[in-house]
Amino acid sequence: MRLTPLPSDQWDDDVDAALAGMLPRRRRNPVGAGNALSTLVRHPDLVKAFMPFNVHLLFGSTLSDRIREVAILRIAELSASPYEIEHHTGMGQAAGMTLAEIEDARRGVALDPVEQHVLDAVAELHHHHAILDDTWCALQNDFDDRQLMDLVFTVGAYSTLSMAFNTFGIEPDRELQPEYER
C-alpha cells in the first residue's frame, strides 16, 4: 500500500465530520469505515467534497441499482481495480445479479439488449472519453436525459475511484459492504 488507512490515533473531529453524511456513527472508525474510506480520510476536505457526489451516484441516481452496478462492474474491470471489482460484486448481487451476470458484465457481455448498450457505452467512455453516436441513439430509446447524465457521471466517478484506489494500493474489504446514511 502506498497510502495506508489513517491510524486510529489520528481520527479527529474533521475526519468524523467528513464521514458523517455517509456512514452511521458506529461505522465512523478505522475498522467500520473500511480500507477505502479510512485511507481517503487522510484528506478530509477532499472526502467532504467528493463523497456526497458518490453517495448521489449510489443512492440518488436515476439509474436502477442493477444498471448502475452493470456500469460500475464494467469500468472496474476496464480499470483493473481489484477493490472496485470485489466491492461491487457484492453490490451487484444485492441488486439481483447472479455471479454469472456479474462476470458477463465485467467482460462487457449481456443478454439483455439495454444492458449491452450500457456496457458498450462504458467501454466507449473508457476508450474514447465519449459515448459514440450509435450507442447514444440506442441508449436514448431506454433512458431519459437525467439517466444518461447519471450514467456518464457514474462511469467517470468510478474510473476516478479506480485510479485512486489502484494508485494508493487500497486493498479490498472482504467482509465490508457499504452502509451509507440516506
PDB file of C-alpha atoms in Angstrom:
ATOM      1  CA  MET A   1       0.000   0.000   0.000  1.00  0.00           C
ATOM      2  CA  ARG A   2       1.321   3.406  -0.943  1.00  0.00           C
ATOM      3  CA  LEU A   3      -1.163   5.118   1.334  1.00  0.00           C
ATOM      4  CA  THR A   4      -2.326   3.236   4.385  1.00  0.00           C
ATOM      5  CA  PRO A   5      -5.564   3.801   6.266  1.00  0.00           C
ATOM      6  CA  LEU A   6      -5.332   6.723   8.663  1.00  0.00           C
ATOM      7  CA  PRO A   7      -4.156   5.404  12.068  1.00  0.00           C
ATOM      8  CA  SER A   8      -6.866   5.425  14.711  1.00  0.00           C
ATOM      9  CA  ASP A   9      -4.970   7.893  16.917  1.00  0.00           C
ATOM     10  CA  GLN A  10      -5.244  10.462  14.103  1.00  0.00           C
ATOM     11  CA  TRP A  11      -9.026  10.238  13.720  1.00  0.00           C
ATOM     12  CA  ASP A  12     -10.376  13.576  14.871  1.00  0.00           C
ATOM     13  CA  ASP A  13     -13.458  15.781  14.544  1.00  0.00           C
ATOM     14  CA  ASP A  14     -12.553  16.700  10.928  1.00  0.00           C
ATOM     15  CA  VAL A  15     -12.437  13.022   9.956  1.00  0.00           C
ATOM     16  CA  ASP A  16     -15.725  12.342  11.733  1.00  0.00           C
ATOM     17  CA  ALA A  17     -17.349  15.328  10.008  1.00  0.00           C
ATOM     18  CA  ALA A  18     -16.068  14.162   6.622  1.00  0.00           C
ATOM     19  CA  LEU A  19     -17.759  10.776   7.085  1.00  0.00           C
ATOM     20  CA  ALA A  20     -20.911  11.984   8.867  1.00  0.00           C
ATOM     21  CA  GLY A  21     -23.009  12.293   5.718  1.00  0.00           C
ATOM     22  CA  MET A  22     -22.324   8.773   4.525  1.00  0.00           C
ATOM     23  CA  LEU A  23     -21.725   6.491   7.482  1.00  0.00           C
ATOM     24  CA  PRO A  24     -23.656   5.965  10.710  1.00  0.00           C
ATOM     25  CA  ARG A  25     -21.743   6.892  13.860  1.00  0.00           C
ATOM     26  CA  ARG A  26     -20.954   3.236  14.696  1.00  0.00           C
ATOM     27  CA  ARG A  27     -19.051   2.905  11.381  1.00  0.00           C
ATOM     28  CA  ARG A  28     -17.074   6.165  11.639  1.00  0.00           C
ATOM     29  CA  ASN A  29     -13.898   4.472  12.852  1.00  0.00           C
ATOM     30  CA  PRO A  30     -10.896   2.843  11.133  1.00  0.00           C
ATOM     31  CA  VAL A  31     -12.429  -0.642  11.141  1.00  0.00           C
ATOM     32  CA  GLY A  32     -16.030   0.272  10.349  1.00  0.00           C
ATOM     33  CA  ALA A  33     -15.161   2.694   7.570  1.00  0.00           C
ATOM     34  CA  GLY A  34     -13.145   0.092   5.659  1.00  0.00           C
ATOM     35  CA  ASN A  35      -9.886   0.424   3.792  1.00  0.00           C
ATOM     36  CA  ALA A  36     -11.018   2.892   1.133  1.00  0.00           C
ATOM     37  CA  LEU A  37     -12.683   5.492   3.324  1.00  0.00           C
ATOM     38  CA  SER A  38     -10.092   5.029   6.074  1.00  0.00           C
ATOM     39  CA  THR A  39      -7.426   5.904   3.521  1.00  0.00           C
ATOM     40  CA  LEU A  40      -9.310   8.730   1.833  1.00  0.00           C
ATOM     41  CA  VAL A  41      -9.899  10.493   5.173  1.00  0.00           C
ATOM     42  CA  ARG A  42      -6.215  11.358   5.176  1.00  0.00           C
ATOM     43  CA  HIS A  43      -7.676  14.312   3.206  1.00  0.00           C
ATOM     44  CA  PRO A  44     -10.958  15.149   4.998  1.00  0.00           C
ATOM     45  CA  ASP A  45     -11.726  18.168   2.805  1.00  0.00           C
ATOM     46  CA  LEU A  46     -11.495  16.025  -0.327  1.00  0.00           C
ATOM     47  CA  VAL A  47     -13.802  13.419   1.234  1.00  0.00           C
ATOM     48  CA  LYS A  48     -16.312  16.134   2.200  1.00  0.00           C
ATOM     49  CA  ALA A  49     -16.304  17.406  -1.392  1.00  0.00           C
ATOM     50  CA  PHE A  50     -16.284  14.143  -3.337  1.00  0.00           C
ATOM     51  CA  MET A  51     -18.260  11.644  -1.284  1.00  0.00           C
ATOM     52  CA  PRO A  52     -21.660  13.395  -1.385  1.00  0.00           C
ATOM     53  CA  PHE A  53     -21.392  13.167  -5.183  1.00  0.00           C
ATOM     54  CA  ASN A  54     -20.507   9.481  -4.877  1.00  0.00           C
ATOM     55  CA  VAL A  55     -23.407   8.899  -2.478  1.00  0.00           C
ATOM     56  CA  HIS A  56     -25.721  10.519  -5.056  1.00  0.00           C
ATOM     57  CA  LEU A  57     -24.460   8.117  -7.708  1.00  0.00           C
ATOM     58  CA  LEU A  58     -25.004   5.129  -5.418  1.00  0.00           C
ATOM     59  CA  PHE A  59     -28.309   6.065  -3.829  1.00  0.00           C
ATOM     60  CA  GLY A  60     -29.819   9.137  -5.517  1.00  0.00           C
ATOM     61  CA  SER A  61     -29.173   8.312  -9.134  1.00  0.00           C
ATOM     62  CA  THR A  62     -31.972   7.974 -11.657  1.00  0.00           C
ATOM     63  CA  LEU A  63     -30.417   4.682 -12.791  1.00  0.00           C
ATOM     64  CA  SER A  64     -31.749   1.423 -11.395  1.00  0.00           C
ATOM     65  CA  ASP A  65     -29.461  -0.350  -8.937  1.00  0.00           C
ATOM     66  CA  ARG A  66     -28.868  -3.107 -11.474  1.00  0.00           C
ATOM     67  CA  ILE A  67     -27.923  -0.763 -14.353  1.00  0.00           C
ATOM     68  CA  ARG A  68     -25.653   1.197 -12.013  1.00  0.00           C
ATOM     69  CA  GLU A  69     -23.866  -1.977 -10.949  1.00  0.00           C
ATOM     70  CA  VAL A  70     -23.571  -3.240 -14.548  1.00  0.00           C
ATOM     71  CA  ALA A  71     -21.816   0.029 -15.434  1.00  0.00           C
ATOM     72  CA  ILE A  72     -19.583   0.074 -12.340  1.00  0.00           C
ATOM     73  CA  LEU A  73     -18.536  -3.549 -12.726  1.00  0.00           C
ATOM     74  CA  ARG A  74     -17.503  -2.919 -16.337  1.00  0.00           C
ATOM     75  CA  ILE A  75     -15.485   0.220 -15.579  1.00  0.00           C
ATOM     76  CA  ALA A  76     -13.893  -1.532 -12.590  1.00  0.00           C
ATOM     77  CA  GLU A  77     -12.793  -4.345 -14.905  1.00  0.00           C
ATOM     78  CA  LEU A  78     -11.550  -1.981 -17.616  1.00  0.00           C
ATOM     79  CA  SER A  79      -9.651  -0.071 -14.942  1.00  0.00           C
ATOM     80  CA  ALA A  80      -8.247  -3.293 -13.425  1.00  0.00           C
ATOM     81  CA  SER A  81      -9.429  -2.242  -9.965  1.00  0.00           C
ATOM     82  CA  PRO A  82      -9.461  -5.194  -7.534  1.00  0.00           C
ATOM     83  CA  TYR A  83     -11.082  -3.069  -4.839  1.00  0.00           C
ATOM     84  CA  GLU A  84     -13.993  -1.926  -7.018  1.00  0.00           C
ATOM     85  CA  ILE A  85     -14.448  -5.360  -8.597  1.00  0.00           C
ATOM     86  CA  GLU A  86     -14.736  -7.079  -5.235  1.00  0.00           C
ATOM     87  CA  HIS A  87     -16.817  -4.360  -3.606  1.00  0.00           C
ATOM     88  CA  HIS A  88     -19.277  -4.109  -6.488  1.00  0.00           C
ATOM     89  CA  THR A  89     -19.560  -7.861  -6.930  1.00  0.00           C
ATOM     90  CA  GLY A  90     -21.329  -7.811  -3.572  1.00  0.00           C
ATOM     91  CA  MET A  91     -23.377  -4.788  -4.531  1.00  0.00           C
ATOM     92  CA  GLY A  92     -24.271  -6.394  -7.871  1.00  0.00           C
ATOM     93  CA  GLN A  93     -25.564  -9.435  -6.014  1.00  0.00           C
ATOM     94  CA  ALA A  94     -27.560  -7.148  -3.726  1.00  0.00           C
ATOM     95  CA  ALA A  95     -29.054  -5.578  -6.884  1.00  0.00           C
ATOM     96  CA  GLY A  96     -30.224  -9.010  -8.035  1.00  0.00           C
ATOM     97  CA  MET A  97     -27.388 -10.012 -10.339  1.00  0.00           C
ATOM     98  CA  THR A  98     -26.139 -13.595 -10.389  1.00  0.00           C
ATOM     99  CA  LEU A  99     -22.421 -14.314 -10.256  1.00  0.00           C
ATOM    100  CA  ALA A 100     -22.602 -15.340 -13.932  1.00  0.00           C
ATOM    101  CA  GLU A 101     -24.220 -11.999 -14.843  1.00  0.00           C
ATOM    102  CA  ILE A 102     -21.570 -10.167 -12.826  1.00  0.00           C
ATOM    103  CA  GLU A 103     -18.799 -11.989 -14.696  1.00  0.00           C
ATOM    104  CA  ASP A 104     -20.519 -11.231 -18.013  1.00  0.00           C
ATOM    105  CA  ALA A 105     -20.830  -7.538 -17.119  1.00  0.00           C
ATOM    106  CA  ARG A 106     -17.150  -7.439 -16.241  1.00  0.00           C
ATOM    107  CA  ARG A 107     -16.366  -8.944 -19.669  1.00  0.00           C
ATOM    108  CA  GLY A 108     -18.695  -6.483 -21.420  1.00  0.00           C
ATOM    109  CA  VAL A 109     -21.365  -9.011 -22.375  1.00  0.00           C
ATOM    110  CA  ALA A 110     -25.084  -9.024 -21.531  1.00  0.00           C
ATOM    111  CA  LEU A 111     -28.077 -10.990 -22.770  1.00  0.00           C
ATOM    112  CA  ASP A 112     -30.347  -8.008 -22.196  1.00  0.00           C
ATOM    113  CA  PRO A 113     -30.011  -5.506 -25.082  1.00  0.00           C
ATOM    114  CA  VAL A 114     -30.381  -2.471 -22.794  1.00  0.00           C
ATOM    115  CA  GLU A 115     -27.615  -3.740 -20.509  1.00  0.00           C
ATOM    116  CA  GLN A 116     -25.460  -4.429 -23.587  1.00  0.00           C
ATOM    117  CA  HIS A 117     -25.887  -0.816 -24.694  1.00  0.00           C
ATOM    118  CA  VAL A 118     -24.825   0.300 -21.207  1.00  0.00           C
ATOM    119  CA  LEU A 119     -21.755  -1.940 -21.375  1.00  0.00           C
ATOM    120  CA  ASP A 120     -20.917  -0.568 -24.824  1.00  0.00           C
ATOM    121  CA  ALA A 121     -21.282   2.979 -23.502  1.00  0.00           C
ATOM    122  CA  VAL A 122     -18.935   2.242 -20.590  1.00  0.00           C
ATOM    123  CA  ALA A 123     -16.277   0.852 -22.942  1.00  0.00           C
ATOM    124  CA  GLU A 124     -16.626   3.856 -25.243  1.00  0.00           C
ATOM    125  CA  LEU A 125     -16.328   6.289 -22.339  1.00  0.00           C
ATOM    126  CA  HIS A 126     -13.242   4.442 -21.159  1.00  0.00           C
ATOM    127  CA  HIS A 127     -11.560   4.306 -24.570  1.00  0.00           C
ATOM    128  CA  HIS A 128     -12.853   7.462 -26.295  1.00  0.00           C
ATOM    129  CA  HIS A 129     -13.958   9.613 -23.345  1.00  0.00           C
ATOM    130  CA  ALA A 130     -17.329   9.903 -25.090  1.00  0.00           C
ATOM    131  CA  ILE A 131     -20.308   7.739 -25.926  1.00  0.00           C
ATOM    132  CA  LEU A 132     -20.328   7.275 -29.693  1.00  0.00           C
ATOM    133  CA  ASP A 133     -23.366   8.284 -31.784  1.00  0.00           C
ATOM    134  CA  ASP A 134     -24.804   4.810 -32.455  1.00  0.00           C
ATOM    135  CA  THR A 135     -24.644   3.834 -28.800  1.00  0.00           C
ATOM    136  CA  TRP A 136     -26.037   7.193 -27.681  1.00  0.00           C
ATOM    137  CA  CYS A 137     -29.012   6.794 -30.035  1.00  0.00           C
ATOM    138  CA  ALA A 138     -29.649   3.273 -28.744  1.00  0.00           C
ATOM    139  CA  LEU A 139     -29.491   4.440 -25.130  1.00  0.00           C
ATOM    140  CA  GLN A 140     -31.968   7.251 -25.819  1.00  0.00           C
ATOM    141  CA  ASN A 141     -34.616   4.604 -26.530  1.00  0.00           C
ATOM    142  CA  ASP A 142     -34.461   3.406 -22.917  1.00  0.00           C
ATOM    143  CA  PHE A 143     -33.072   6.267 -20.838  1.00  0.00           C
ATOM    144  CA  ASP A 144     -34.091   9.888 -20.348  1.00  0.00           C
ATOM    145  CA  ASP A 145     -31.638  12.788 -20.230  1.00  0.00           C
ATOM    146  CA  ARG A 146     -31.105  12.571 -16.465  1.00  0.00           C
ATOM    147  CA  GLN A 147     -30.421   8.842 -16.639  1.00  0.00           C
ATOM    148  CA  LEU A 148     -27.923   9.388 -19.453  1.00  0.00           C
ATOM    149  CA  MET A 149     -26.195  12.063 -17.402  1.00  0.00           C
ATOM    150  CA  ASP A 150     -26.113   9.814 -14.335  1.00  0.00           C
ATOM    151  CA  LEU A 151     -24.616   7.042 -16.466  1.00  0.00           C
ATOM    152  CA  VAL A 152     -21.789   9.242 -17.742  1.00  0.00           C
ATOM    153  CA  PHE A 153     -21.043  10.626 -14.280  1.00  0.00           C
ATOM    154  CA  THR A 154     -21.182   7.155 -12.696  1.00  0.00           C
ATOM    155  CA  VAL A 155     -18.608   5.843 -15.152  1.00  0.00           C
ATOM    156  CA  GLY A 156     -16.442   8.926 -14.654  1.00  0.00           C
ATOM    157  CA  ALA A 157     -16.592   8.790 -10.863  1.00  0.00           C
ATOM    158  CA  TYR A 158     -15.806   5.092 -10.708  1.00  0.00           C
ATOM    159  CA  SER A 159     -13.000   5.499 -13.196  1.00  0.00           C
ATOM    160  CA  THR A 160     -11.577   8.165 -10.898  1.00  0.00           C
ATOM    161  CA  LEU A 161     -12.031   5.997  -7.806  1.00  0.00           C
ATOM    162  CA  SER A 162     -10.406   3.052  -9.585  1.00  0.00           C
ATOM    163  CA  MET A 163      -7.418   5.234 -10.499  1.00  0.00           C
ATOM    164  CA  ALA A 164      -7.110   6.458  -6.921  1.00  0.00           C
ATOM    165  CA  PHE A 165      -7.516   3.037  -5.316  1.00  0.00           C
ATOM    166  CA  ASN A 166      -5.084   1.406  -7.747  1.00  0.00           C
ATOM    167  CA  THR A 167      -2.520   4.177  -7.241  1.00  0.00           C
ATOM    168  CA  PHE A 168      -2.839   4.212  -3.452  1.00  0.00           C
ATOM    169  CA  GLY A 169      -2.807   0.408  -3.269  1.00  0.00           C
ATOM    170  CA  ILE A 170      -6.091   0.145  -1.375  1.00  0.00           C
ATOM    171  CA  GLU A 171      -6.907  -3.488  -0.685  1.00  0.00           C
ATOM    172  CA  PRO A 172     -10.458  -4.885  -0.872  1.00  0.00           C
ATOM    173  CA  ASP A 173     -12.528  -5.220   2.287  1.00  0.00           C
ATOM    174  CA  ARG A 174     -13.609  -8.849   2.058  1.00  0.00           C
ATOM    175  CA  GLU A 175     -16.399  -8.621   4.611  1.00  0.00           C
ATOM    176  CA  LEU A 176     -17.438  -4.969   4.413  1.00  0.00           C
ATOM    177  CA  GLN A 177     -20.259  -3.655   2.253  1.00  0.00           C
ATOM    178  CA  PRO A 178     -21.378  -0.032   2.091  1.00  0.00           C
ATOM    179  CA  GLU A 179     -23.859   1.269   4.591  1.00  0.00           C
ATOM    180  CA  TYR A 180     -24.308   4.905   3.726  1.00  0.00           C
ATOM    181  CA  GLU A 181     -26.657   7.210   5.536  1.00  0.00           C
ATOM    182  CA  ARG A 182     -29.557   8.211   3.321  1.00  0.00           C
TER     183      ARG A 182
END
